PDB file of C-alpha atoms and ligand atoms in Angstrom:
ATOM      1  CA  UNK A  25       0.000   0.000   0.000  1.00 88.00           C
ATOM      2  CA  UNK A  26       1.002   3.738  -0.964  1.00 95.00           C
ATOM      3  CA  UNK A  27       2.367   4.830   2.857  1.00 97.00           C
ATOM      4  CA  UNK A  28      -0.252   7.705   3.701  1.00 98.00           C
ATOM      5  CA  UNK A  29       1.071  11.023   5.926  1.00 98.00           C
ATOM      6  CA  UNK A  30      -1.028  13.715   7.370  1.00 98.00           C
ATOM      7  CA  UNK A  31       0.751  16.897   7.380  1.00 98.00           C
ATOM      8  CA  UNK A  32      -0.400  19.498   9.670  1.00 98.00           C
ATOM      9  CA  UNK A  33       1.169  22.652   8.097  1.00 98.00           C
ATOM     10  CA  UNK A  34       0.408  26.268   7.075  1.00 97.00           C
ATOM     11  CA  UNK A  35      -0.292  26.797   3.014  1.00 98.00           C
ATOM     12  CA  UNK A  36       2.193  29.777   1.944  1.00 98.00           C
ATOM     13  CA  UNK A  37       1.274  30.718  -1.152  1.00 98.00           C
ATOM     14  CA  UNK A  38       4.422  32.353  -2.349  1.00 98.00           C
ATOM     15  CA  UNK A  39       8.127  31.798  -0.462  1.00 98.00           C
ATOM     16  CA  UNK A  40       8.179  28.158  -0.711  1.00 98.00           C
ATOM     17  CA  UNK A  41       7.954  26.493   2.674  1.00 97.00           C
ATOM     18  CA  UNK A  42       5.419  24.324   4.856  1.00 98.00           C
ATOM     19  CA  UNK A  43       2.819  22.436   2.262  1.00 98.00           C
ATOM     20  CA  UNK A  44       4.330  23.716  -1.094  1.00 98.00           C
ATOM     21  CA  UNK A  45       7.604  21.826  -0.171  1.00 98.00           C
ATOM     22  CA  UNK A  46       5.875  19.079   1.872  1.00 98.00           C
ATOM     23  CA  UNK A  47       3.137  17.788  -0.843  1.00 98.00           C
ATOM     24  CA  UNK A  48       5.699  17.993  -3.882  1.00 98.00           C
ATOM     25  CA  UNK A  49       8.660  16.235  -1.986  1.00 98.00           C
ATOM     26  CA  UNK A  50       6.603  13.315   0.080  1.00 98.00           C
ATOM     27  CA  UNK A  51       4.608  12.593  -3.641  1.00 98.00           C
ATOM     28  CA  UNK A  52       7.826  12.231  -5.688  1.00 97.00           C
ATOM     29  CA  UNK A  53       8.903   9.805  -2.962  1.00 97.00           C
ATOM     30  CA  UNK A  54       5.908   8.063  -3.449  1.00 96.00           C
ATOM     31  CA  UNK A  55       4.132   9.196  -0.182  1.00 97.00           C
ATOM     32  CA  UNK A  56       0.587   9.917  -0.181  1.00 98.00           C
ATOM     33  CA  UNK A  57       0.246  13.352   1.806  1.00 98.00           C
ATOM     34  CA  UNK A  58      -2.989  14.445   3.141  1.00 98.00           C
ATOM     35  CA  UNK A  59      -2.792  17.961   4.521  1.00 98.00           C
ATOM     36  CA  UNK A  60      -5.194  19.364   7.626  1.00 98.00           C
ATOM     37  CA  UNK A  61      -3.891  23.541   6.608  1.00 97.00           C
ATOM     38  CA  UNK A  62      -3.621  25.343   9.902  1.00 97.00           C
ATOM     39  CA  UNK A  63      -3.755  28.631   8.066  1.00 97.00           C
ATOM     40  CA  UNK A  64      -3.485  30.190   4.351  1.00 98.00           C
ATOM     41  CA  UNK A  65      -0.538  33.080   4.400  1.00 97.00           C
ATOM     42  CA  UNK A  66       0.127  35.134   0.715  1.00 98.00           C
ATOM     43  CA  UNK A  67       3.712  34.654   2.141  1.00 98.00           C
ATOM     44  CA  UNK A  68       6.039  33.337   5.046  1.00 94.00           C
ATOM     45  CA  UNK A  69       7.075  35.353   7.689  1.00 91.00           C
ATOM     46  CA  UNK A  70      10.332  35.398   6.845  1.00 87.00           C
ATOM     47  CA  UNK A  71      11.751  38.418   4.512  1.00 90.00           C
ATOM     48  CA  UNK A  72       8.723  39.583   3.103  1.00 94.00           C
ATOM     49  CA  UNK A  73       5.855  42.019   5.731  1.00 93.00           C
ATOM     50  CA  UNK A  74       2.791  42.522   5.270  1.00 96.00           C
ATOM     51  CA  UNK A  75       1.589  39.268   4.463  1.00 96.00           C
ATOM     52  CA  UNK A  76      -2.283  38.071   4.661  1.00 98.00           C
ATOM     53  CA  UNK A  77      -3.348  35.855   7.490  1.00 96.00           C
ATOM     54  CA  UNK A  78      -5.973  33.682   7.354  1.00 97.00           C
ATOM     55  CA  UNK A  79      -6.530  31.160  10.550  1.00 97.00           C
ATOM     56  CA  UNK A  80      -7.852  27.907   9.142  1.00 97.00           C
ATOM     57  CA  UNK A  81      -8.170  26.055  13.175  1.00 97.00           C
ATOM     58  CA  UNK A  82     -11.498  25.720  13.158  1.00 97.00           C
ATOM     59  CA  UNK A  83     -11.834  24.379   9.480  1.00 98.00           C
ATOM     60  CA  UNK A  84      -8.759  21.630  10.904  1.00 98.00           C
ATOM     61  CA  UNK A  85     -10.588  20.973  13.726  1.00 98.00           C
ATOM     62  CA  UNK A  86     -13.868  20.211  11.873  1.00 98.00           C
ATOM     63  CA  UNK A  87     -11.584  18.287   8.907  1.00 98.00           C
ATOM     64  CA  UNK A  88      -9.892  16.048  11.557  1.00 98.00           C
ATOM     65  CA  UNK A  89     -13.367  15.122  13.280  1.00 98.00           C
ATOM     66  CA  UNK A  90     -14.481  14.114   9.783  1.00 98.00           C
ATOM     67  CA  UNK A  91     -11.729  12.050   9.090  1.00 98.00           C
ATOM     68  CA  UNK A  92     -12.070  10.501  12.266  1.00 97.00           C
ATOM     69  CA  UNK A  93     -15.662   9.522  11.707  1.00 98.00           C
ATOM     70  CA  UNK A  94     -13.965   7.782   8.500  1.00 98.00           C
ATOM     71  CA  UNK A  95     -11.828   5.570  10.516  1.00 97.00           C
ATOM     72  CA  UNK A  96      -8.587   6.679   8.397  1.00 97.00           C
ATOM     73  CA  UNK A  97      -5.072   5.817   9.076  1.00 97.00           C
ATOM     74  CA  UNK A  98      -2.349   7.452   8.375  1.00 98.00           C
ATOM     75  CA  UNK A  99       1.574   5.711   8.581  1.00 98.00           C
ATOM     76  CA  UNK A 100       2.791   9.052   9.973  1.00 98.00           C
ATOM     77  CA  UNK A 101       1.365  12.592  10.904  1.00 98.00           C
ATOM     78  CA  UNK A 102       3.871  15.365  10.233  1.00 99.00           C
ATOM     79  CA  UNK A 103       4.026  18.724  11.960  1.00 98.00           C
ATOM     80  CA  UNK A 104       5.404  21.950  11.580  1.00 97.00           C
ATOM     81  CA  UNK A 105       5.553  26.262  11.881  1.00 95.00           C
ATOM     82  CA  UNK A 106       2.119  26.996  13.893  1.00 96.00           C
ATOM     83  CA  UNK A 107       0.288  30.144  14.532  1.00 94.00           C
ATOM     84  CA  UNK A 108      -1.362  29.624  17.882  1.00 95.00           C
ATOM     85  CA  UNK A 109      -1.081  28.127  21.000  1.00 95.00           C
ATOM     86  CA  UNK A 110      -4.184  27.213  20.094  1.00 96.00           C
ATOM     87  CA  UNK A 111      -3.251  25.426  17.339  1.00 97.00           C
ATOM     88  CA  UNK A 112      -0.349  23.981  18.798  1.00 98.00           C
ATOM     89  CA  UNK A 113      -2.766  21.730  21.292  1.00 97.00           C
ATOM     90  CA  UNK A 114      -5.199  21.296  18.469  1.00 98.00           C
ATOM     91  CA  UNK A 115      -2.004  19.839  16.537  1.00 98.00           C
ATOM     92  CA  UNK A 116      -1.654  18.074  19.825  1.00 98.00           C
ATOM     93  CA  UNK A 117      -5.129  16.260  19.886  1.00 98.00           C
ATOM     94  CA  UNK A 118      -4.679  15.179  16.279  1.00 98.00           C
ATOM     95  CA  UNK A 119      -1.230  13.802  16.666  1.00 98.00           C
ATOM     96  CA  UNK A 120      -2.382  11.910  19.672  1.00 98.00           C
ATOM     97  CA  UNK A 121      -5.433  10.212  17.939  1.00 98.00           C
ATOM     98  CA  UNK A 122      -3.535   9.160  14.934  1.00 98.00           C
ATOM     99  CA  UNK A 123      -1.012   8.065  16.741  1.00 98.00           C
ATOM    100  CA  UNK A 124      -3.304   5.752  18.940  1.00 98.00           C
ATOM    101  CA  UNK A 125      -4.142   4.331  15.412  1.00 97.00           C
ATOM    102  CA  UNK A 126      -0.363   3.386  14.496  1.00 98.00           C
ATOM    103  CA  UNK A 127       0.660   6.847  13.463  1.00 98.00           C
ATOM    104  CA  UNK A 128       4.680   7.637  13.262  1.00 98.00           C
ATOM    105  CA  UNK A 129       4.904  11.276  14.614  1.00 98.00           C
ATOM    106  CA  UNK A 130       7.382  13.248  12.947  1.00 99.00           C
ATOM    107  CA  UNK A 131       7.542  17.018  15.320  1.00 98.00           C
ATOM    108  CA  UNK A 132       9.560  19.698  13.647  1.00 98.00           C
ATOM    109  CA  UNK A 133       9.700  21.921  16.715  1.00 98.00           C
ATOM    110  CA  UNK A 134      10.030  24.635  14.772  1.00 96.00           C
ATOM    111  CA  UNK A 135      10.514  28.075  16.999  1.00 95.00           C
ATOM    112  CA  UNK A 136      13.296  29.993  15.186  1.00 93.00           C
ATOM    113  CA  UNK A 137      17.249  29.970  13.764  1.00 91.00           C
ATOM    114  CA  UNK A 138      20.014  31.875  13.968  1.00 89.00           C
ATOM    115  CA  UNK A 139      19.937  31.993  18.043  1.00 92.00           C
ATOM    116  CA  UNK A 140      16.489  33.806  17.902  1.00 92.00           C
ATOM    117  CA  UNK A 141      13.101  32.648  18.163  1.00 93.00           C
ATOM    118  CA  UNK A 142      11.033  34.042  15.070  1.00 89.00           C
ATOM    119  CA  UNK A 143       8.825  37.319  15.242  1.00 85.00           C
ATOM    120  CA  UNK A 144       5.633  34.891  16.684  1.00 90.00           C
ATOM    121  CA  UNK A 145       7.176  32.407  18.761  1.00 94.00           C
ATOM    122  CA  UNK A 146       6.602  34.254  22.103  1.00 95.00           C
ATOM    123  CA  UNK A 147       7.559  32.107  25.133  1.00 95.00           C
ATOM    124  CA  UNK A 148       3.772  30.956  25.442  1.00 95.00           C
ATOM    125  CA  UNK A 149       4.304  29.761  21.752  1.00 96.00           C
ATOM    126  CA  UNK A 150       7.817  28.218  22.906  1.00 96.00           C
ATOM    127  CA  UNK A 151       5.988  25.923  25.491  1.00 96.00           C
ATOM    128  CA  UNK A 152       3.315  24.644  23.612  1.00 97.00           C
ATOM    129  CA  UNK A 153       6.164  23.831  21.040  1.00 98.00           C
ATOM    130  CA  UNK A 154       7.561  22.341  23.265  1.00 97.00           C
ATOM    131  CA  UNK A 155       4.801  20.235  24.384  1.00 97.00           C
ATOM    132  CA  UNK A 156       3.692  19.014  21.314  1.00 98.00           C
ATOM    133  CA  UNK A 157       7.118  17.711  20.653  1.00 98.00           C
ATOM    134  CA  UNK A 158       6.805  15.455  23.640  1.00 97.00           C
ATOM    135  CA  UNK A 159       4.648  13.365  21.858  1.00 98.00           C
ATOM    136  CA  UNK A 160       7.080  12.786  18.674  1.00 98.00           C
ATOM    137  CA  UNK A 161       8.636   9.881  17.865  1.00 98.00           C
ATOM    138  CA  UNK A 162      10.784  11.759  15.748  1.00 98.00           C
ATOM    139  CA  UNK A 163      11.533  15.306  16.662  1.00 98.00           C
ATOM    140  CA  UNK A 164      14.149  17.673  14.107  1.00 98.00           C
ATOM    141  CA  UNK A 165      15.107  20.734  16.181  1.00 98.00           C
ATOM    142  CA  UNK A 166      18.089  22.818  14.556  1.00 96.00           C
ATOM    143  CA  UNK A 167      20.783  24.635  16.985  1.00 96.00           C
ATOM    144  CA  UNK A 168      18.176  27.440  18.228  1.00 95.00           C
ATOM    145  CA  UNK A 169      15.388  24.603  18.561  1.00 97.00           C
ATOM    146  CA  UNK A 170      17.021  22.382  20.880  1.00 97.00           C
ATOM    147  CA  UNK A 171      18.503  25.415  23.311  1.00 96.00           C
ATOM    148  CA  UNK A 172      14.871  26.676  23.601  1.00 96.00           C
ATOM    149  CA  UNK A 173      13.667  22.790  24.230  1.00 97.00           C
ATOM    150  CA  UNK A 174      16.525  22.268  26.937  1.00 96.00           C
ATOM    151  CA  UNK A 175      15.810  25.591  28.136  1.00 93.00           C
ATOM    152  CA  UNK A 176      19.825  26.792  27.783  1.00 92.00           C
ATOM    153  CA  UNK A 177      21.254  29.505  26.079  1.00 86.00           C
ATOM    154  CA  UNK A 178      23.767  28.101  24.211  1.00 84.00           C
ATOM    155  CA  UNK A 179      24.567  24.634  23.381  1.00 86.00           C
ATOM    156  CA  UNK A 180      27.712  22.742  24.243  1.00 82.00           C
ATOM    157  CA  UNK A 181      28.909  22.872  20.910  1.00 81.00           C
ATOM    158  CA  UNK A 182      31.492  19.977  21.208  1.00 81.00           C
ATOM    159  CA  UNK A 183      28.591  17.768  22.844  1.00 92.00           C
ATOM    160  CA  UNK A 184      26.021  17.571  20.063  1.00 95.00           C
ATOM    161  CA  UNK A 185      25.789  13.483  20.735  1.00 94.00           C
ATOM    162  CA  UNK A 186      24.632  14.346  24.419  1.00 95.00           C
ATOM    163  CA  UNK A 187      22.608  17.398  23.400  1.00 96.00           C
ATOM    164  CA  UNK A 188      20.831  14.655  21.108  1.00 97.00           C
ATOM    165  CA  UNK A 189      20.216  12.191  24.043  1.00 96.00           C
ATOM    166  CA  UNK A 190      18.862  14.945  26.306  1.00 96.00           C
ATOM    167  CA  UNK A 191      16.616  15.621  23.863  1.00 97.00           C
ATOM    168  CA  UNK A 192      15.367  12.301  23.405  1.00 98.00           C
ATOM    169  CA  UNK A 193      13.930  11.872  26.927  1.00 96.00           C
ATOM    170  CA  UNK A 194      15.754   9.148  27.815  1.00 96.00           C
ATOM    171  CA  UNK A 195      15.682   7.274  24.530  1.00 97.00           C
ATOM    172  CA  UNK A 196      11.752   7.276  24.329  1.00 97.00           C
ATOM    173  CA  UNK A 197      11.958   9.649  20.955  1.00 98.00           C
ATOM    174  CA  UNK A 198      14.510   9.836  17.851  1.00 98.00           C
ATOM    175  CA  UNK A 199      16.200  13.029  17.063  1.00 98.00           C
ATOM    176  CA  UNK A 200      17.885  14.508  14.295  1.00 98.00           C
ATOM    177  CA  UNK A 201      19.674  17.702  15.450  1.00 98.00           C
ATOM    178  CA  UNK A 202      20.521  19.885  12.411  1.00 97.00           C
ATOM    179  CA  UNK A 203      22.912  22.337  11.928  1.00 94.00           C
ATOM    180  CA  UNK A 204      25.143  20.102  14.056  1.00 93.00           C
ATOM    181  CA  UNK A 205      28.514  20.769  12.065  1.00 88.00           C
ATOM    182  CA  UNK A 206      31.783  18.995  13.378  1.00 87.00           C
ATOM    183  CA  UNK A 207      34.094  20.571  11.303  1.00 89.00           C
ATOM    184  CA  UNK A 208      34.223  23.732   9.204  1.00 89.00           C
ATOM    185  CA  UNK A 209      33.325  23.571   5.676  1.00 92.00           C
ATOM    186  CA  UNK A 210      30.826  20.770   6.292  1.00 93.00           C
ATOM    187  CA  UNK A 211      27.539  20.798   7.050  1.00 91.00           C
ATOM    188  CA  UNK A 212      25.447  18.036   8.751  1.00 90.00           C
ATOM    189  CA  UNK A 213      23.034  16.428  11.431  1.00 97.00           C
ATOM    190  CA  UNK A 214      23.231  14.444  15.210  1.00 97.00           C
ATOM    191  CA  UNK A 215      20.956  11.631  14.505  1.00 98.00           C
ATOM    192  CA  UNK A 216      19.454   9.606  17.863  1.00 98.00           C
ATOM    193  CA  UNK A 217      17.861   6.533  16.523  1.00 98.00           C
ATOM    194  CA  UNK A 218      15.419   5.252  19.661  1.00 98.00           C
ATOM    195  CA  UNK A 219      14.779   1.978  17.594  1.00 97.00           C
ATOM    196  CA  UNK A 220      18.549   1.148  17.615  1.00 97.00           C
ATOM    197  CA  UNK A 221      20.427   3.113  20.384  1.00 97.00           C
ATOM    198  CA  UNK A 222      22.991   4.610  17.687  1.00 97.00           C
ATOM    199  CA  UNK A 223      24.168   7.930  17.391  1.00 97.00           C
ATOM    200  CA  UNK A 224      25.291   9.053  14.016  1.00 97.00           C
ATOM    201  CA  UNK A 225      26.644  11.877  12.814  1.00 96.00           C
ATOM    202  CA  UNK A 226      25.763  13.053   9.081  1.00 96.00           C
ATOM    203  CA  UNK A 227      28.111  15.420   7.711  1.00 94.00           C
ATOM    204  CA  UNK A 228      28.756  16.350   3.956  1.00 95.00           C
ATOM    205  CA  UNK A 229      30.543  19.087   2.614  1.00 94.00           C
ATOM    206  CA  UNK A 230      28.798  22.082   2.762  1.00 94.00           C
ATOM    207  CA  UNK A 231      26.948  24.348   0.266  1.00 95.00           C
ATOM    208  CA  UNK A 232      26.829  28.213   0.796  1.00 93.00           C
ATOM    209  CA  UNK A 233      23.880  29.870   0.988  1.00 93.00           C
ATOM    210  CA  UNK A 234      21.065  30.442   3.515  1.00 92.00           C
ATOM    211  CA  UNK A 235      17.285  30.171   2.290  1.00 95.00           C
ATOM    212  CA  UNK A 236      14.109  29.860   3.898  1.00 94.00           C
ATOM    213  CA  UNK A 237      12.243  26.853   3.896  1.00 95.00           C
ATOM    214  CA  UNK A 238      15.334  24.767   4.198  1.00 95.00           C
ATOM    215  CA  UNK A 239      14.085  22.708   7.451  1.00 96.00           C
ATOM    216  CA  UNK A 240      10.909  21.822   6.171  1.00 97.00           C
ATOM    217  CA  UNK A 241      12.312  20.329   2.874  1.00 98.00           C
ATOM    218  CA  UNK A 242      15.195  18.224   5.415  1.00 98.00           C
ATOM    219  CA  UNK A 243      12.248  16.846   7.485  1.00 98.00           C
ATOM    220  CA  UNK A 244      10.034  16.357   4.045  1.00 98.00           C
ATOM    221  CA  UNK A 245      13.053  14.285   2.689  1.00 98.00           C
ATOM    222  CA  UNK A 246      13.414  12.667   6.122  1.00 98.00           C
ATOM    223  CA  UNK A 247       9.384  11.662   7.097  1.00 98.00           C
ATOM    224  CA  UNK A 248       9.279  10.277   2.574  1.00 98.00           C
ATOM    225  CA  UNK A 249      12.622   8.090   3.784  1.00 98.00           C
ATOM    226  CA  UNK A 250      11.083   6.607   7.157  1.00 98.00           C
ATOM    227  CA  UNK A 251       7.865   5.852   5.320  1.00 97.00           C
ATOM    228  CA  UNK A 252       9.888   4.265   2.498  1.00 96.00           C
ATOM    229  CA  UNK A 253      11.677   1.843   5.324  1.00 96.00           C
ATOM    230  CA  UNK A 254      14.671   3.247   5.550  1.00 97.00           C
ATOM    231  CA  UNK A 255      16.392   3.680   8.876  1.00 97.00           C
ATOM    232  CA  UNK A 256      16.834   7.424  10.707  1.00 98.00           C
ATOM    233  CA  UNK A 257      20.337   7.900  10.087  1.00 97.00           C
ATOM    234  CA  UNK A 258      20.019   6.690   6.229  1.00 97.00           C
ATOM    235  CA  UNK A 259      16.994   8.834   6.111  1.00 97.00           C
ATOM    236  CA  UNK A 260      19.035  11.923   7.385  1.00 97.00           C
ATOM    237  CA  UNK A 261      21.725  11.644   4.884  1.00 97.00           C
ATOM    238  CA  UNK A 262      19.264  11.362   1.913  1.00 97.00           C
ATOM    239  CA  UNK A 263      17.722  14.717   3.628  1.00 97.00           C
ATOM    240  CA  UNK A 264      21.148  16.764   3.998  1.00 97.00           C
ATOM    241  CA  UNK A 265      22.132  15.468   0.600  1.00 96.00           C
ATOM    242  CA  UNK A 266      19.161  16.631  -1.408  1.00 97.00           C
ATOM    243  CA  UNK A 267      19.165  19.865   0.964  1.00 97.00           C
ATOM    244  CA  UNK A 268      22.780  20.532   0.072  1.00 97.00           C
ATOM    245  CA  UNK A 269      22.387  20.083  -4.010  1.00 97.00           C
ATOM    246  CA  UNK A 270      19.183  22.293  -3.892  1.00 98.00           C
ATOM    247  CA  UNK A 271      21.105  24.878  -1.472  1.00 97.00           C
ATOM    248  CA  UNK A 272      24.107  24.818  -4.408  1.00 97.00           C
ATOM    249  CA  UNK A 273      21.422  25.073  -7.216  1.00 97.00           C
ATOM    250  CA  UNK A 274      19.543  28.538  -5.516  1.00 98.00           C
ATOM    251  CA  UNK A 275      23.109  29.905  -5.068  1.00 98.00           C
ATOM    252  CA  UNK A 276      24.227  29.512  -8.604  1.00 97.00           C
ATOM    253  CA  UNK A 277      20.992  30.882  -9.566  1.00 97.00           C
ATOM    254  CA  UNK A 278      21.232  33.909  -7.224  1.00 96.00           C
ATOM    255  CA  UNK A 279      17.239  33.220  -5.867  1.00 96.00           C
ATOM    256  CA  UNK A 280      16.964  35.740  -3.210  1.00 97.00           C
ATOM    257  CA  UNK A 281      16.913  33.787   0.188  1.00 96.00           C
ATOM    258  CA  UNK A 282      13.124  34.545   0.953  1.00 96.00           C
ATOM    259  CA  UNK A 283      11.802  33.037  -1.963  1.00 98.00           C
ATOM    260  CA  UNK A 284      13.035  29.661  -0.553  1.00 97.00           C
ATOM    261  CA  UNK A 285      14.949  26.805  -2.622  1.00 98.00           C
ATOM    262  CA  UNK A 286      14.908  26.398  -6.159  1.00 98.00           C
ATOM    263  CA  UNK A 287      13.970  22.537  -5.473  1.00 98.00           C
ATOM    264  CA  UNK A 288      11.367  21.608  -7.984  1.00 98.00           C
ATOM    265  CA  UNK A 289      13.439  20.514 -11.305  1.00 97.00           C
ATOM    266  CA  UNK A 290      15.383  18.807  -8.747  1.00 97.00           C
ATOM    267  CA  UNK A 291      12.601  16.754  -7.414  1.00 97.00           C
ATOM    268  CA  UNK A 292      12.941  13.638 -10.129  1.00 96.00           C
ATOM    269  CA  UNK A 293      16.217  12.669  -7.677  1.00 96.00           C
ATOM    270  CA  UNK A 294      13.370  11.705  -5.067  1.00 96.00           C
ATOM    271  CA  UNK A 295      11.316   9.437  -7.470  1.00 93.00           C
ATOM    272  CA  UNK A 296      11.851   5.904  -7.735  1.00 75.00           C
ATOM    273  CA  UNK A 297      11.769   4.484  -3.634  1.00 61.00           C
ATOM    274  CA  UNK A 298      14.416   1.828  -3.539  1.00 51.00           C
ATOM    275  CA  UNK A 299      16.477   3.262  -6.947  1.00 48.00           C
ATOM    276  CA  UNK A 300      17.852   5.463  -3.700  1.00 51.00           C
ATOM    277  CA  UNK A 301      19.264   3.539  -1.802  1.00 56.00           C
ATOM    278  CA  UNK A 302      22.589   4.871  -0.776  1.00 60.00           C
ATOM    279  CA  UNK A 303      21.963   7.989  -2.142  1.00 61.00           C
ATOM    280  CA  UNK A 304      23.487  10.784  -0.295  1.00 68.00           C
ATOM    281  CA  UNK A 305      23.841  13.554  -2.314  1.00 62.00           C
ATOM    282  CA  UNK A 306      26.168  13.982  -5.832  1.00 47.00           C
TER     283      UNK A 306
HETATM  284  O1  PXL B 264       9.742  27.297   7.336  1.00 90.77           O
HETATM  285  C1  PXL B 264       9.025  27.452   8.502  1.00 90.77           C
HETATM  286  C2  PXL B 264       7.848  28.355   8.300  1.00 90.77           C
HETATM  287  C3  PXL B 264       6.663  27.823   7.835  1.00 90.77           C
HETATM  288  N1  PXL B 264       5.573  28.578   7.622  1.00 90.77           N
HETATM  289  C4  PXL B 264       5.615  29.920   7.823  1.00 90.77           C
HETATM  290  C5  PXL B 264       6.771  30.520   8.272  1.00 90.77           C
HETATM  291  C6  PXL B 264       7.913  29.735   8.539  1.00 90.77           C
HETATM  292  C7  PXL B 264       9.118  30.354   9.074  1.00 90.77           C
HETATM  293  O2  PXL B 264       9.244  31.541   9.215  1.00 90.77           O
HETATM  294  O3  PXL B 264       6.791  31.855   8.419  1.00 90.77           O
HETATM  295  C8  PXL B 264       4.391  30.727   7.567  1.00 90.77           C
END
């Protein structure tokens, strides 16, 4: 059967992040993706003011009791940027019913970059990110993410294997810290697989350039790999890999960094399941 994922994810309609990275990336790998919108924005947050807002919780809520009355399942539930606290615990309530049905739950805790939480993510917002990344199986925080979940300031940079077991809560949840580099020029991810005990650290040489929408195409890559079979750490280094050619490709092309990566003619790399295995980049 075609693995099913519900993604519970804004809809920006121009910036590329959220569902117009999510539903391309998880279909090419052959993932059926069924999104519950939180909220339709004309653009991210990032770079661009002045964008339209329009809160979709209510419609979610409504969409999710209708699918329950269905009886669906989904292989994995996938969530992301939020607008509310609100939403947050709604997120919450949905995760934790499709999880009781067999549901992987893949949390991007997202809350900011760059040391600083973004313009919305007040420290009410923090919490209930917080929260609802308790009940992930899979949680992918970069740098700024896991300081605000372990509630430090900085992190101990040469420690990123025991910042990675703090944040899995004694081994109950994988992580996947990104950002994690070892050594200069390289860029990578601390990956804490609960299923095996392993820590592994992905690192590949890195591309230059900084563009929005970057962590939700890693955990895209990362939720189509897990629901393809593949193992965290294999699933990681298919992520940073396709991240990394797509980060080259916007750079060459001189995108400016708030319209997001220039992913889509790369997207035929994702097709074809099992043709990847191994594949970690060019
Ligand atoms: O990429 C995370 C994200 C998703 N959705 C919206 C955002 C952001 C980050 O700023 O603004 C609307």
């Amino acid at each position: 059967m075609t693995p099913r994922c519900a993604a519970i994810h804004d809809l920006s309609g121009f910036g590329r992040c959220s569902l117009t990275i999510i539903l391309p990336v998880l279909s090419a790998m052959g993932v059926q993706c069924c999104p519950l919108p939180t909220a339709y924005l004309s653009t991210h947050t990032g770079g661009f003011t002045g964008n339209t807002f329009l809160d979709m919780t209510a419609a979610l809520a409504d969409a999710a009791r209708h699918w329950e009355t269905l009886g669906l399942t989904f292989q994995a539930v996938y969530t992301g940027f939020m607008a509310s606290p609100e939403q947050l615990a709604l997120a919450g309530e949905v995760v934790a019913w499709m999880k009781g049905r067999g549901a992987l739950a893949v949390i991007d805790p997202v809350m900011g970059d760059h040391g600083r939480p973004y313009r919305t993510y007040t420290p009410s917002m923090c919490a209930a990110a917080a929260e609802l990344a308790a009940l992930g199986d899979v949680i992918t925080p970069n740098l700024t993410e896991a300081a605000l979940l372990l509630g430090l300031d900085r992190l101990p940079e040469d420690h990123f294997d025991q910042v990675a077991a703090r944040l899995s809560l004694d081994g109950r949840r994988s992580v996947v810290l990104t950002g994690a580099v070892r050594r200069a020029g390289e860029a990578g991810a601390v990956c804490y697989d609960r299923e095996t005990g392993e820590t592994t650290f992905v690192g590949l040489r890195r591309a230059e350039g900084e563009f929005h929408g970057t962590g939700d195409l890693f955990t895209s890559v990362l939720t189509g790999a897990l629901l393809q079979g593949k193992g965290l750490a294999e699933g990681a280094w298919m992520a940073a890999g396709f991240v990394r050619d797509c980060v080259e490709r916007t750079a060459r092309l001189g995108t400016p960094a708030r319209e997001g990566l220039d992913f889509e003619p790369l997207l035929g790399r994702l097709c074809g399941g099992s043709a990847l295995d191994g594949y970690r980049g060019i």
